[in-house]
Amino acid sequence: MVFNAFAAAHRRDAALFACLSDVLRGMRGGVRRPDNIGLILNALAAAEIRDPPLIALLSASARALRPRAFSARAAAGALNALARLRTADAPLVAHMAAALAVQAPGAHSPRTVATAANALARLGWRRRRAFDVLSRAARALPPAALESRTISGLANAFVKARAPPARAR
């Protein structure tokens, strides 16, 4: 919460972030709650703080949890934070892509789909399965839920990734 409070207030207190990073890295078992992993990554991104040891800890913590432990929103948020940090931690990206893939039909919101697709594209992720999952999720959304911004975001993500959407079935 402290990370996010300072990030939300646009306070880049490097000394505080370093102290909190040390505390987190000293925690036995790492960060255990999926939402907290994404929140910490997002706070680092908002504060524009690249902390490779902390990102490695968060990656290991996330990968210690089953993909199903992450909500679609948490997975998309973690991917977006990694993209904003310009940190393509391949094992963590793969784990978050797997988390998106195991979601129940209807678990994806328009924003989640667009955020995840754009983050994967910005991270240079080219594995077709992730984009197939997001394509199916987007096509399952009610048309009324799709705004022009979401549609343009999805189109741009698929073009950037050069991953054509799966064919309609």
XYZ file of C-alpha atoms in Angstrom:
169
model
C 0.000 0.000 0.000
C 2.841 2.420 0.749
C 4.325 1.842 -2.721
C 0.987 2.663 -4.329
C 0.275 5.672 -2.122
C 3.534 7.343 -3.079
C 3.125 6.396 -6.733
C -0.451 7.721 -6.796
C 0.730 10.983 -5.227
C 3.434 11.177 -7.918
C 6.093 11.125 -5.217
C 9.230 9.397 -6.356
C 10.912 8.839 -2.998
C 13.807 6.635 -4.088
C 15.070 6.134 -0.525
C 11.662 4.932 0.672
C 11.233 2.639 -2.333
C 14.707 1.187 -1.710
C 13.842 0.573 1.946
C 10.531 -1.093 1.048
C 12.285 -3.141 -1.609
C 14.752 -4.382 1.027
C 11.864 -5.297 3.339
C 10.064 -7.216 0.586
C 13.220 -9.029 -0.503
C 13.777 -10.022 3.131
C 10.288 -11.508 3.488
C 10.288 -15.234 3.833
C 8.348 -16.790 0.987
C 8.143 -13.565 -1.028
C 4.883 -11.823 -1.868
C 2.057 -14.323 -1.572
C -1.024 -12.466 -2.789
C -1.478 -12.234 -6.559
C -3.065 -8.774 -6.419
C -0.163 -7.417 -4.357
C 2.337 -8.578 -6.977
C 0.579 -6.525 -9.641
C 0.060 -3.562 -7.330
C 3.755 -3.407 -6.462
C 4.751 -3.722 -10.120
C 2.309 -0.948 -11.024
C 3.641 1.303 -8.273
C 7.197 0.787 -9.533
C 6.038 1.625 -13.057
C 4.135 4.716 -11.927
C 7.184 5.939 -10.015
C 9.451 4.965 -12.929
C 11.650 2.935 -10.608
C 13.399 -0.060 -12.132
C 14.452 -2.374 -9.331
C 15.736 -5.603 -10.949
C 16.158 -7.517 -7.641
C 12.612 -6.650 -6.564
C 11.204 -7.485 -9.994
C 13.024 -10.837 -9.813
C 11.447 -11.468 -6.387
C 7.988 -10.554 -7.677
C 8.518 -12.793 -10.698
C 9.519 -15.729 -8.503
C 6.617 -15.037 -6.124
C 4.124 -14.960 -8.997
C 5.487 -18.116 -10.563
C 5.208 -19.906 -7.197
C 1.445 -19.391 -7.458
C -0.779 -21.248 -9.861
C -1.897 -19.201 -12.870
C -5.492 -19.702 -11.749
C -4.705 -17.676 -8.587
C -4.550 -14.516 -10.707
C -7.641 -12.707 -11.890
C -7.688 -11.503 -15.480
C -7.375 -7.955 -14.160
C -4.347 -8.808 -11.993
C -2.600 -10.591 -14.858
C -3.283 -7.752 -17.314
C -2.143 -5.207 -14.728
C 1.114 -7.043 -14.097
C 1.764 -7.283 -17.845
C 1.008 -3.596 -18.297
C 3.405 -2.685 -15.476
C 6.165 -4.790 -17.028
C 5.586 -3.049 -20.365
C 5.703 0.381 -18.719
C 8.937 -0.632 -16.967
C 10.291 -1.959 -20.287
C 11.110 -5.176 -18.482
C 10.341 -8.311 -20.453
C 10.793 -10.922 -17.717
C 9.952 -13.845 -20.022
C 9.066 -16.365 -17.264
C 6.720 -13.859 -15.598
C 5.176 -12.798 -18.917
C 4.565 -16.462 -19.774
C 2.993 -17.054 -16.352
C 0.674 -14.045 -16.719
C -0.245 -15.169 -20.253
C -1.108 -18.576 -18.763
C -3.190 -16.824 -16.097
C -5.172 -15.092 -18.829
C -5.673 -18.402 -20.619
C -7.186 -20.212 -17.623
C -9.846 -17.607 -16.909
C -13.480 -18.634 -17.100
C -15.450 -17.367 -20.082
C -16.657 -13.876 -19.321
C -13.871 -13.136 -16.817
C -12.277 -10.644 -19.192
C -13.531 -7.088 -19.348
C -12.985 -4.958 -22.441
C -10.303 -3.011 -20.590
C -8.548 -6.188 -19.412
C -8.418 -7.605 -22.927
C -7.118 -4.372 -24.460
C -4.611 -3.787 -21.644
C -3.226 -7.329 -21.843
C -3.011 -7.332 -25.639
C -1.226 -3.980 -25.743
C 1.155 -4.946 -22.940
C 2.081 -8.204 -24.648
C 2.649 -6.371 -27.930
C 4.830 -3.714 -26.248
C 6.812 -6.471 -24.520
C 7.475 -8.088 -27.886
C 5.572 -11.239 -26.955
C 4.865 -13.184 -30.115
C 3.390 -16.435 -28.895
C 0.198 -16.914 -30.813
C -1.662 -18.737 -28.027
C -1.797 -15.627 -25.840
C -3.263 -13.576 -28.660
C -5.708 -16.358 -29.561
C -6.948 -16.325 -25.955
C -7.376 -12.555 -26.056
C -9.041 -12.699 -29.463
C -11.598 -15.218 -28.162
C -12.150 -13.103 -25.047
C -12.724 -9.977 -27.140
C -15.148 -11.767 -29.453
C -17.065 -13.057 -26.404
C -17.676 -9.536 -25.128
C -21.097 -8.044 -25.770
C -20.786 -5.585 -28.678
C -22.315 -2.840 -26.534
C -19.391 -3.188 -24.100
C -16.828 -2.328 -26.761
C -16.002 1.339 -27.085
C -14.052 2.778 -29.988
C -10.992 3.194 -27.746
C -11.046 -0.513 -26.838
C -11.480 -1.522 -30.464
C -8.602 0.674 -31.614
C -6.432 -0.607 -28.752
C -7.085 -4.206 -29.701
C -6.472 -3.569 -33.392
C -3.213 -1.775 -32.647
C -2.034 -4.527 -30.307
C -2.645 -7.252 -32.865
C -0.900 -5.231 -35.571
C 2.096 -4.514 -33.309
C 2.353 -8.159 -32.356
C 1.858 -9.319 -35.924
C -0.326 -12.005 -34.416
C -3.490 -12.276 -36.443
C -6.599 -13.037 -34.445
C -7.847 -16.595 -34.444
C -10.407 -17.362 -37.091
C -14.009 -17.263 -35.954
C -15.413 -20.648 -35.222
